[in-house]
Each structure stands twice: as structure tokens, then as C-alpha cells.
mmCIF file of C-alpha atoms and ligand atoms in Angstrom:
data_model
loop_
_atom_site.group_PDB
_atom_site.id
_atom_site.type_symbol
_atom_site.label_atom_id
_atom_site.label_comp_id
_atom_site.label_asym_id
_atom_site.label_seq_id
_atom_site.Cartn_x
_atom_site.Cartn_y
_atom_site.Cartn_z
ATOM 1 C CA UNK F 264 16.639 6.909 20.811
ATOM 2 C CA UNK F 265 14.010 9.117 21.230
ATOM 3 C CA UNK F 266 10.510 6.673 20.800
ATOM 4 C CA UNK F 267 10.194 8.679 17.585
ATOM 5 C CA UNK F 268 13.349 6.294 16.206
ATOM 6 C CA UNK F 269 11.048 3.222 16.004
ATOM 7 C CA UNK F 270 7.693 4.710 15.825
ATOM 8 C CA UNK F 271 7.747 4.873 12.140
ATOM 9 C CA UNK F 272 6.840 2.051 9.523
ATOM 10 C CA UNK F 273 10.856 1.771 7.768
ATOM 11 C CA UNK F 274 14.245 0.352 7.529
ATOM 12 C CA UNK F 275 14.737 0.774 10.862
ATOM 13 C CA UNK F 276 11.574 -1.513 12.100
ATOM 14 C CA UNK F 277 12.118 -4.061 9.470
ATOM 15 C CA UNK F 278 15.634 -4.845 10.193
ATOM 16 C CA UNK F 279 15.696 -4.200 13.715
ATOM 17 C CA UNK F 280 15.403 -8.094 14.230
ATOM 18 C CA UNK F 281 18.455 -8.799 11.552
ATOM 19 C CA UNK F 282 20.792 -5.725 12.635
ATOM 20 C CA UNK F 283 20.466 -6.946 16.245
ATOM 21 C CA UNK F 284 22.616 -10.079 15.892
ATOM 22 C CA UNK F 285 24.511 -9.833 19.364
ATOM 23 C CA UNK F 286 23.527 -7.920 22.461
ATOM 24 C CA UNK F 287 25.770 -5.887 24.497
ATOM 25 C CA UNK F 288 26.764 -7.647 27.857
ATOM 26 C CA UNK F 289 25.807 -11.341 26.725
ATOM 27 C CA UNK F 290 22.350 -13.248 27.042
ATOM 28 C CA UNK F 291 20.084 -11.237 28.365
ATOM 29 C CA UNK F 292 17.520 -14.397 27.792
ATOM 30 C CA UNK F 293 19.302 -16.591 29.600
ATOM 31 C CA UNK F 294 19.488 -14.062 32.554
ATOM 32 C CA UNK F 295 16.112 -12.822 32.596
ATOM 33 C CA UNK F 296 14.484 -16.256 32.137
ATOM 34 C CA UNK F 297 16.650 -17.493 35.180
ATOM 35 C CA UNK F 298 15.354 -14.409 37.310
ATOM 36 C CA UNK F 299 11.687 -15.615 35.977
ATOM 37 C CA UNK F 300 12.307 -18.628 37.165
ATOM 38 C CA UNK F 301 12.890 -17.762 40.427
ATOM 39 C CA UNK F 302 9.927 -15.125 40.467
ATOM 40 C CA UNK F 303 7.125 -16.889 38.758
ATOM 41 C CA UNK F 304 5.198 -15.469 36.391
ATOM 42 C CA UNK F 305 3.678 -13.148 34.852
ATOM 43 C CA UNK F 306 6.332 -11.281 33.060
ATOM 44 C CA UNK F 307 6.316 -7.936 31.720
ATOM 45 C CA UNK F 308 8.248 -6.986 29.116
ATOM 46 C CA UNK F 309 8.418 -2.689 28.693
ATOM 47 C CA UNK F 310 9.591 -1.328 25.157
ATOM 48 C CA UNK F 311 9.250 -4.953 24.016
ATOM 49 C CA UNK F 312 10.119 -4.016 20.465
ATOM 50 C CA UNK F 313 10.007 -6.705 18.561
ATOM 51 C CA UNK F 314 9.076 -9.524 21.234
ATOM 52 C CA UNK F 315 12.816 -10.586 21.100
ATOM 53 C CA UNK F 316 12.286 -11.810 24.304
ATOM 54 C CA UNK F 317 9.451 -12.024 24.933
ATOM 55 C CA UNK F 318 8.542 -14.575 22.581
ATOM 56 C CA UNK F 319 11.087 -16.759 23.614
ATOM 57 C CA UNK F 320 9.716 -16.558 27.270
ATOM 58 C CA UNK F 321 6.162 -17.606 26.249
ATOM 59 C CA UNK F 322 7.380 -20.760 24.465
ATOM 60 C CA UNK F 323 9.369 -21.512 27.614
ATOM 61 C CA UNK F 324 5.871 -21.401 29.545
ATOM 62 C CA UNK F 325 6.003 -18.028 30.942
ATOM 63 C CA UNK F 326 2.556 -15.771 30.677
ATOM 64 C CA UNK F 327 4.292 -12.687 29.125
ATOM 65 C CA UNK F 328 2.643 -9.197 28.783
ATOM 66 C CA UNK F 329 4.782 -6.948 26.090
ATOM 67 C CA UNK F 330 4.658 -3.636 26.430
ATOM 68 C CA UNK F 331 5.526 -0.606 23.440
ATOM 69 C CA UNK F 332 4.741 2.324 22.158
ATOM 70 C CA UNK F 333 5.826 1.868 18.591
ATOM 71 C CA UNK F 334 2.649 -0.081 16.541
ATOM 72 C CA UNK F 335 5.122 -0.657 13.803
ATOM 73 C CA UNK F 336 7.474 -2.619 16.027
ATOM 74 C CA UNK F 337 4.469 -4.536 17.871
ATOM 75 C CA UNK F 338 3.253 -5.433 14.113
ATOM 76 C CA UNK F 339 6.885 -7.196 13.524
ATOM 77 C CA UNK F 340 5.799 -8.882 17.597
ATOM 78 C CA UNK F 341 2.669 -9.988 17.204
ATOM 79 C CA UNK F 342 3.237 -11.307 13.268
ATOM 80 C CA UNK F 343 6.207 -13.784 15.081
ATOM 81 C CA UNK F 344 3.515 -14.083 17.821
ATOM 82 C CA UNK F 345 1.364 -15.630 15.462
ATOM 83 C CA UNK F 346 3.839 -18.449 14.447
ATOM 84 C CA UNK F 347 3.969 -19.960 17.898
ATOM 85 C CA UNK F 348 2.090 -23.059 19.138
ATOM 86 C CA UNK F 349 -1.095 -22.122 19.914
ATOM 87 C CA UNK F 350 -0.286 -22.865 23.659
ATOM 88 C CA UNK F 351 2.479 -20.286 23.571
ATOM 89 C CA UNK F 352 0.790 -17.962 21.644
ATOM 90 C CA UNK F 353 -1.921 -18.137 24.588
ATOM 91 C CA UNK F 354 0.550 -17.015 27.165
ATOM 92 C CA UNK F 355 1.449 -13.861 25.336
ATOM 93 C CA UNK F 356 -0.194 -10.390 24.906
ATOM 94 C CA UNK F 357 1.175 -7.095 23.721
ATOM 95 C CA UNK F 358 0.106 -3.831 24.455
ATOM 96 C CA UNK F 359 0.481 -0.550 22.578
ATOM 97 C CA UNK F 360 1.390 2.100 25.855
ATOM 98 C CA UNK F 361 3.790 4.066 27.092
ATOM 99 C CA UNK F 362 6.157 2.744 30.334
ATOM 100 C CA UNK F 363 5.729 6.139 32.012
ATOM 101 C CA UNK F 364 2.026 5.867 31.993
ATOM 102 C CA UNK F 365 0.334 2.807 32.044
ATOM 103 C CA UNK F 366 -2.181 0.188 33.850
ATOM 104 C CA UNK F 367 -2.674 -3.215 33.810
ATOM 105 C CA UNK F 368 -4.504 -5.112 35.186
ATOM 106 C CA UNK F 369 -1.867 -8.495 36.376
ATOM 107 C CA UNK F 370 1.130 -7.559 38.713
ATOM 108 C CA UNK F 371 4.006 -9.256 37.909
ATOM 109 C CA UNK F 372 6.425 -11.263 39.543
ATOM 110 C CA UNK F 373 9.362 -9.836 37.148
ATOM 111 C CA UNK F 374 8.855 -6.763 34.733
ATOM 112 C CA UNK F 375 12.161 -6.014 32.388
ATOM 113 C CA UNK F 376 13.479 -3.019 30.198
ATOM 114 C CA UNK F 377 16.489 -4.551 28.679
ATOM 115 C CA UNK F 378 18.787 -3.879 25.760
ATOM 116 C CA UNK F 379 18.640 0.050 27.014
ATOM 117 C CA UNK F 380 15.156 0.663 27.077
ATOM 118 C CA UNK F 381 15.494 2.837 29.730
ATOM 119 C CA UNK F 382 17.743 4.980 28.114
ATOM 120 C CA UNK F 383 15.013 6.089 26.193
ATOM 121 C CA UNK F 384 13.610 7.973 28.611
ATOM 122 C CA UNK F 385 14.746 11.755 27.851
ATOM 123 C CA UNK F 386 14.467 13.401 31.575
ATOM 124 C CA UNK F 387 14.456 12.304 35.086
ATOM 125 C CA UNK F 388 10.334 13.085 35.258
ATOM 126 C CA UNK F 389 10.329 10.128 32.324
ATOM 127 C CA UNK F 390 12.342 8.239 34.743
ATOM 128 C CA UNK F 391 10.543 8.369 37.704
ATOM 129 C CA UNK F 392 7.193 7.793 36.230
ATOM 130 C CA UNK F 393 8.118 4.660 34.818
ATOM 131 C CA UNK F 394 9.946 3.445 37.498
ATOM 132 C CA UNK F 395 6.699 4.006 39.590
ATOM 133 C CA UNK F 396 4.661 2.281 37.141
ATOM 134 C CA UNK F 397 6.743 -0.829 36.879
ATOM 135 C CA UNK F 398 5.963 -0.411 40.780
ATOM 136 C CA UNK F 399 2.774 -0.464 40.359
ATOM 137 C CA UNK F 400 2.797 -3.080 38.414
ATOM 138 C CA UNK F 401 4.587 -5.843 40.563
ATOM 139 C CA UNK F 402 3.812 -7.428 43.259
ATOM 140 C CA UNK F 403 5.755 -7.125 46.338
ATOM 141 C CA UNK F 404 8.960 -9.113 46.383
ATOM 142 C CA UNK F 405 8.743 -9.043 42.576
ATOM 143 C CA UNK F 406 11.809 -7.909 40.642
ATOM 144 C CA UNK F 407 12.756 -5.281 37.892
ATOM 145 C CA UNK F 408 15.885 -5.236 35.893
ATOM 146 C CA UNK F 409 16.934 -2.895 33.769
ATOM 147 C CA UNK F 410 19.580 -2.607 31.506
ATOM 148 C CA UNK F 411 21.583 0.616 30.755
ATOM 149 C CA UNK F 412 24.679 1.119 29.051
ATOM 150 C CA UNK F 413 27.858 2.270 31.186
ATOM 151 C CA UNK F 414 28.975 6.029 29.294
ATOM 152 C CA UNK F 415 32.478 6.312 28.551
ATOM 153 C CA UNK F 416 33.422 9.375 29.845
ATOM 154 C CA UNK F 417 35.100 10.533 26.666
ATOM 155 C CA UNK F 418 32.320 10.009 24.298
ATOM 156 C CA UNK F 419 30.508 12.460 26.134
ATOM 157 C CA UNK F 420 31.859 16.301 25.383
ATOM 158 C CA UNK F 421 30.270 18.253 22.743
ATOM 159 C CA UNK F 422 33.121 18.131 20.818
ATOM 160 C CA UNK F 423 34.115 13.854 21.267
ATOM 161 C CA UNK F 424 34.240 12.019 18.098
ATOM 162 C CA UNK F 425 32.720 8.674 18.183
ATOM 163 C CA UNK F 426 34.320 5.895 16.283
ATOM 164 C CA UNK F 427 32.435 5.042 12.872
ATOM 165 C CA UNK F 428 30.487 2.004 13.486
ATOM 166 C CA UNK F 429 28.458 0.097 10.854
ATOM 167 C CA UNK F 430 25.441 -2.447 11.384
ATOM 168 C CA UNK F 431 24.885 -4.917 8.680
ATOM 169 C CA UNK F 432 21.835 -7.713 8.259
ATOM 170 C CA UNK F 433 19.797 -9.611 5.737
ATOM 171 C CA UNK F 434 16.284 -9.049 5.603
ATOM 172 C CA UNK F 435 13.550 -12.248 5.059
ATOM 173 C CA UNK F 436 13.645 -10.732 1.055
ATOM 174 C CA UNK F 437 17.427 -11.620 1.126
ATOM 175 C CA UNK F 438 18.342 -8.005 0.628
ATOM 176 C CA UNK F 439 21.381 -6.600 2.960
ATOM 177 C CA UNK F 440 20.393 -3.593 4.912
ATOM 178 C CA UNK F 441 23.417 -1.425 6.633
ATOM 179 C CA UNK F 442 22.857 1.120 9.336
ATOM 180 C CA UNK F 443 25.408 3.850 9.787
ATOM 181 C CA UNK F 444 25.071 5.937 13.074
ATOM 182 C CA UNK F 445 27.051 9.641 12.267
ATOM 183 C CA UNK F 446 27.134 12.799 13.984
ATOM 184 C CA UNK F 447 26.347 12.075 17.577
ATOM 185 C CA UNK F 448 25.649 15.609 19.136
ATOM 186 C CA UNK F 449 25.785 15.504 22.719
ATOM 187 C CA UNK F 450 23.901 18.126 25.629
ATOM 188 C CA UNK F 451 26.220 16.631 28.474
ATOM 189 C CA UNK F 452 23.862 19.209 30.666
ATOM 190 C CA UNK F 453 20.581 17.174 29.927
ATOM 191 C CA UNK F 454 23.056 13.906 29.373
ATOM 192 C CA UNK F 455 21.616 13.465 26.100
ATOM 193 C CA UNK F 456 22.600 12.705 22.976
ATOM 194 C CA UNK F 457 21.428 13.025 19.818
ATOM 195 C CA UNK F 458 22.611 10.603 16.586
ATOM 196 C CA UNK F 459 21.363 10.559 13.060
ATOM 197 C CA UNK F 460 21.325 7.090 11.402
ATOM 198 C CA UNK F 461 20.921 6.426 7.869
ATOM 199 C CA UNK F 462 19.736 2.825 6.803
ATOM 200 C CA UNK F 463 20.491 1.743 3.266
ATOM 201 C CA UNK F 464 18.981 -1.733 1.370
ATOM 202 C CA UNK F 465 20.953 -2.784 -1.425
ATOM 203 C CA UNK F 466 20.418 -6.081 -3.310
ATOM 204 C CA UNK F 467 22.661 -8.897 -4.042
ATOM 205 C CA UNK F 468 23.783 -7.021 -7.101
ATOM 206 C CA UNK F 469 24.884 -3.540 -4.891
ATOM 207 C CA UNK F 470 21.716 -1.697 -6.440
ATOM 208 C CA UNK F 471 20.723 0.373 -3.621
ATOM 209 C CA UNK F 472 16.731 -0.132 -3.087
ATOM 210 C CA UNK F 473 15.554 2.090 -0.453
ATOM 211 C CA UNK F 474 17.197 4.567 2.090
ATOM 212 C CA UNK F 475 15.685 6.178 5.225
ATOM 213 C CA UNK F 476 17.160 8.075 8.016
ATOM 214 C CA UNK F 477 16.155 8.403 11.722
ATOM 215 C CA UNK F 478 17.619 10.067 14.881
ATOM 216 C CA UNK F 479 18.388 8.435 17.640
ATOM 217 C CA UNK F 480 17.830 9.840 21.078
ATOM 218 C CA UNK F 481 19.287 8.928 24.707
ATOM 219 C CA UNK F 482 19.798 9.777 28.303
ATOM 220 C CA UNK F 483 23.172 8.332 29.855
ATOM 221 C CA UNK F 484 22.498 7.846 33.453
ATOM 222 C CA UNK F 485 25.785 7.286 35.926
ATOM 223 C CA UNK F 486 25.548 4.051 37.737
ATOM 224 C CA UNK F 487 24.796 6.385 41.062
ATOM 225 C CA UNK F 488 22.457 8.454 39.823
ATOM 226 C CA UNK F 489 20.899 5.010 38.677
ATOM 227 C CA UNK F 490 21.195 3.784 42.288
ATOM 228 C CA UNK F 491 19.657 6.807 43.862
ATOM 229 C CA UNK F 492 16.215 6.812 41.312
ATOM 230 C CA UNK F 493 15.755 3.145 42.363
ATOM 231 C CA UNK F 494 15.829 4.210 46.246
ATOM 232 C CA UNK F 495 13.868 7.229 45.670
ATOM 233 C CA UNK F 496 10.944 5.235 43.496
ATOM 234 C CA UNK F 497 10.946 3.122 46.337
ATOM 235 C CA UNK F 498 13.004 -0.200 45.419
ATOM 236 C CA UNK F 499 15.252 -2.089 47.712
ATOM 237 C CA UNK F 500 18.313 -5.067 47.165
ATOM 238 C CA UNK F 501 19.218 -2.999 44.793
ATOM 239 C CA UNK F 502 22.001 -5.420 42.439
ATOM 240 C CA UNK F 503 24.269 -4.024 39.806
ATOM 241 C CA UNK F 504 26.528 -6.247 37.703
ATOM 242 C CA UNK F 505 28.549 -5.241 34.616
ATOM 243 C CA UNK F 506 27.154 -7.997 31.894
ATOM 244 C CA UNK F 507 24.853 -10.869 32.003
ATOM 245 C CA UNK F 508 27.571 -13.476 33.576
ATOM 246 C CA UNK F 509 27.240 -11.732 36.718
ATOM 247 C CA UNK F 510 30.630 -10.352 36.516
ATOM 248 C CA UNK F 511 30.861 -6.915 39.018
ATOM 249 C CA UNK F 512 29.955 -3.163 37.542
ATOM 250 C CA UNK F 513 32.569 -1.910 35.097
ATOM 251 C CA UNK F 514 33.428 1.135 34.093
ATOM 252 C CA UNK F 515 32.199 1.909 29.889
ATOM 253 C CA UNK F 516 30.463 -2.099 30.514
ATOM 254 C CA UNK F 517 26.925 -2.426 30.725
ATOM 255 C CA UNK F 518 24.789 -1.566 33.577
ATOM 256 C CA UNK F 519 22.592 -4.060 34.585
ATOM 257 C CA UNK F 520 19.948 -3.489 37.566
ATOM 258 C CA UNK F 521 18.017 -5.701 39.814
ATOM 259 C CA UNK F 522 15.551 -4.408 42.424
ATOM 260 C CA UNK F 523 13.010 -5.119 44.716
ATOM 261 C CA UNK F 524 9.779 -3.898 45.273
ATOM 262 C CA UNK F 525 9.707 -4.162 48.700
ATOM 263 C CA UNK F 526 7.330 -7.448 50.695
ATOM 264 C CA UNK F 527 5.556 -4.650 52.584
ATOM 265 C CA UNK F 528 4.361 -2.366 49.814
ATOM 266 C CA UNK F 529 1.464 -0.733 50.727
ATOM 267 C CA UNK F 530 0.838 1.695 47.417
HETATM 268 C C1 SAM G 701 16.128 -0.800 21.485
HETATM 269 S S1 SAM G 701 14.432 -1.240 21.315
HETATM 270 C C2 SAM G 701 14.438 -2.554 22.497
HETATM 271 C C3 SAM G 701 13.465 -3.625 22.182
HETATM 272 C C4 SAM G 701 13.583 -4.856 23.052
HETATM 273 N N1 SAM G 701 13.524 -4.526 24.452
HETATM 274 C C5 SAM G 701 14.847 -5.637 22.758
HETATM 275 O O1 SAM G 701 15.624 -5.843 23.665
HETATM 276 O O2 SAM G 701 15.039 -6.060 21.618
HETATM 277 C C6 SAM G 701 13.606 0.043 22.163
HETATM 278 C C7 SAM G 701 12.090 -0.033 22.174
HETATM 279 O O3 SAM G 701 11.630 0.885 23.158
HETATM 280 C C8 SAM G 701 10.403 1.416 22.730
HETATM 281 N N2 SAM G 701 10.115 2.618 23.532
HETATM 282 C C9 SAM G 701 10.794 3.783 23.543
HETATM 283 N N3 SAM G 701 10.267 4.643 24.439
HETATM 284 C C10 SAM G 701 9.224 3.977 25.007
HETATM 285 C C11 SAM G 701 8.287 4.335 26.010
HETATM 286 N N4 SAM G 701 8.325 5.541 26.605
HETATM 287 N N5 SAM G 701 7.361 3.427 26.368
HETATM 288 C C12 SAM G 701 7.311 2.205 25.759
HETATM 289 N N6 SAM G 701 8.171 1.818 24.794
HETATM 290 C C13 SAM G 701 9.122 2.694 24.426
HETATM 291 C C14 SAM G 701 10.617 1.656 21.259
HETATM 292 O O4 SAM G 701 9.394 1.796 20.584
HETATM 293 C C15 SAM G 701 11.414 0.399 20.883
HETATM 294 O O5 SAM G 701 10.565 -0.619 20.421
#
């Protein structure tokens, strides 16, 4: 999804929250809160969206920074933000910024791009800069995990046909939204793909209300290329597993990362 696909006021911000009922790979809470727990805080949450997590974290006691670069989808964060116990809603901030190019002033015992953040990142210059920034941004021993999916291989000629999927929620109105990804173009040269969704509301009669269409953007990265930008942007105890049970890397699974910035970090 190129940042473009949340960046505007729509459909596609307003039911991000009831589309996303499931997440690929399992709890991704559950994990990352157990790595937090482990790390101390504070967290840092890049391409926060929504604060799906990170809202969850704060009530749990964590100081949690949320990081984005769509104001529409920090609105929908910091408007749940606001319904927390005023103790909770203390020990959470979000900030409008890009993860290739942003400071802070905390390091971090964990920072986090899950539910294929990452992916957004269109080139391997994107890549690099925000892995150096979530560098940056923790302190040494402190982890980053990253979630990517796992490309199956025949999804990804010019000419593969993807199966239809559909994506159906209720928004807080009570009207049904439905999000149809179609016509995936993919540049296996750049290792990006390209996918036009169209969002329809209907209400509880049929009578369609609003419709709005966005394009979806992404880099597939293979699970050694993934390995090799981690070593190069300087991370060590480098973990892959293929969901959030810990089970080991899987072929078309998910790929989930955990590095280290290294104890001795000098930059
Ligand atoms: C699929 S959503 C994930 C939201 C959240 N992490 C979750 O798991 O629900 C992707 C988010 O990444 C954000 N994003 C895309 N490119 C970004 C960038 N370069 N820097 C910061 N945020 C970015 C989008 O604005 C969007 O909110």
C-alpha cells in the first residue's frame, strides 16, 4: 500500500478498524506485549494506524509513542486515545512522521512495524532509512520486530491471477462496508505490486451509500533479502518465525522478525 492508500479522509480510514477483524499469523498483541515485557518500556509503534496496538499497550501500563504518516488514521488513534483512563491516556502519544525520517527524543526498549508495515516501503533506500531510524531510536539491547508477509511465488508474475477476496465490516453507524481488492499488477523487477480496491457502504436495506476506491501499494521482500538488510543496518540475533506462536519460517506464512540493536552501539 503505497502511504497514499490511508492518507486520505474515506472508506478506507473509517473501516480500517471493522475490516481488520483477524490478523494474519495470530496475536500480534499477545506477542509484542510479551517481547515488551521483557524489554521495558518505552514502546514505539511505526505506521501505528489506528493505535490497534498501541492502545491496548498503554492500558496494559506501557509508555507507547505511535508513529504515522496518515493524519486521517491518527484522527481514528487519538479519538480511541481519548476514551482511555486518564492514566493510560498519559502513557500514550502519537506522532504524525514518516519511519524513514524521523527523531525522537526517548529510545526505546522495543519499536514494532507489524501487520506489514514494512511492506510499505516501495524501494530498498525506504528500507534502509527506516531500519536506521528505528536504530536510532532504541537503545542498545532493545528489540525491533517486524512483520512481513511470506510471497507466494505464484502470485507474483505479471500475468498471476489472484483469487477474488472480499472484506466485510460494520461501521459504529451500523452500515456494512465491503472492500474488494481487483487487478493486482505486479513489477516482479521492483517486487512491487500494485492493487486497486474499491470500498462500498450499503445500509441495512442494500441501498448503497457511498463508494471510494484506493490503490494499494507493496514491496515483497524474500525472507533473505530480509535477513541481509537487518545485518547490513546493523542488527544482530536476528529471529524469524512463521506466525505469532513461534512456530519456524514457512514458506507463503508470515514473516515475522526480531533483532537486536547491538549492547555496544556506538552511533
Ligand atoms: C496496514 S496499516 C497498519 C496499521 C497498524 N500497524 C496495524 O497493525 O493495525 C499501515 C499504516 O502504515 C502507515 N504508513 C505507510 N507508510 C508509512 C511511512 N513511510 N511512515 C509511517 N507510516 C506509514 C499508513 O499510513 C497506515 O496507517
Amino acid at each position: 500500500m503505497s502511504a497514499e492508500f490511508y492518507e486520505r479522509p474515506g472508506l478506507n480510514v473509517e473501516s480500517y478498524d471493522a475490516l481488520l477483524s483477524t490478523v494474519p499469523g495470530g496475536d500480534d498483541l499477545a506477542f509484542i506485549r510479551g517481547l515488551a515485557s521483557e524489554t521495558g518500556g518505552p514502546l514505539l509503534e511505526l505506521a501505528c494506524g489506528t493505535g490497534r496496538l498501541a492502545i491496548p499497550l498503554a492500558e496494559a501500563g506501557f509508555e507507547v509513542v505511535g508513529l504515522d504518516r496518515s493524519g486521517p488514521m491518527l484522527d481514528v488513534a487519538r479519538a480511541k486515545a481519548a476514551e482511555l483512563s486518564p492514566p493510560a491516556g498519559k502513557r500514550i502519544r502519537f506522532v504524525e512522521g514518516d519511519m524513514t525520517d524521523f527523531d525522537l527524543p526517548e529510545r526505546f526498549g522495543l519499536a514494532f512495524a507489524v501487520f506489514r508495515g514494512f511492506m510499505l516501503l516501495l524501494d530498498v533506500d525506504a528500507q534502509m532509512a527506516a531500519l536506521a531510524a528505528a536504530r536510532r531510536h532504541l537503545r542498545p539491547g532493545g528489540l525491533l520486530v517486524l512483520d512481513l508477509f511470506d510471497p507466494r511465488l505464484d502470485l507474483l508474475p505479471p500475468d498471476a491471477v489472484m483469487p477474488e477476496r472480499v472484506l466485510t465490516g460494520r461501521l459504529p453507524s451500523g452500515s456494512i462496508v465491503e472492500a474488494r481488492p481487483h487487478d493486482r499488477r505486479t513489477d516482479p523487477v521492483r517486487q512491487v505490486f500494485a492493487e486497486p480496491w474499491v470500498f462500498v457502504e450499503r445500509d441495512a436495506a442494500g441501498t448503497i451509500l457511498r463508494e471510494d476506491h484506493e490503490t494499494l501499494t507493496m514491496r515483497w521482500t524474500y525472507r533473505y533479502e530480509m535477513r541481509h538488510l537487518l545485518t547490513l543496518a546493523g542488527f544482530e540475533d536476528l529471529r524469524e518465525q512463521g506466525d505469532y506462536a513461534g512456530g519456524p519460517p514457512a514458506y507463503a506464512g508470515e514473516q515475522i522478525w526480531v533483532a537486536r540493536r547491538p549492547e555496544e552501539d556506538a552511533r
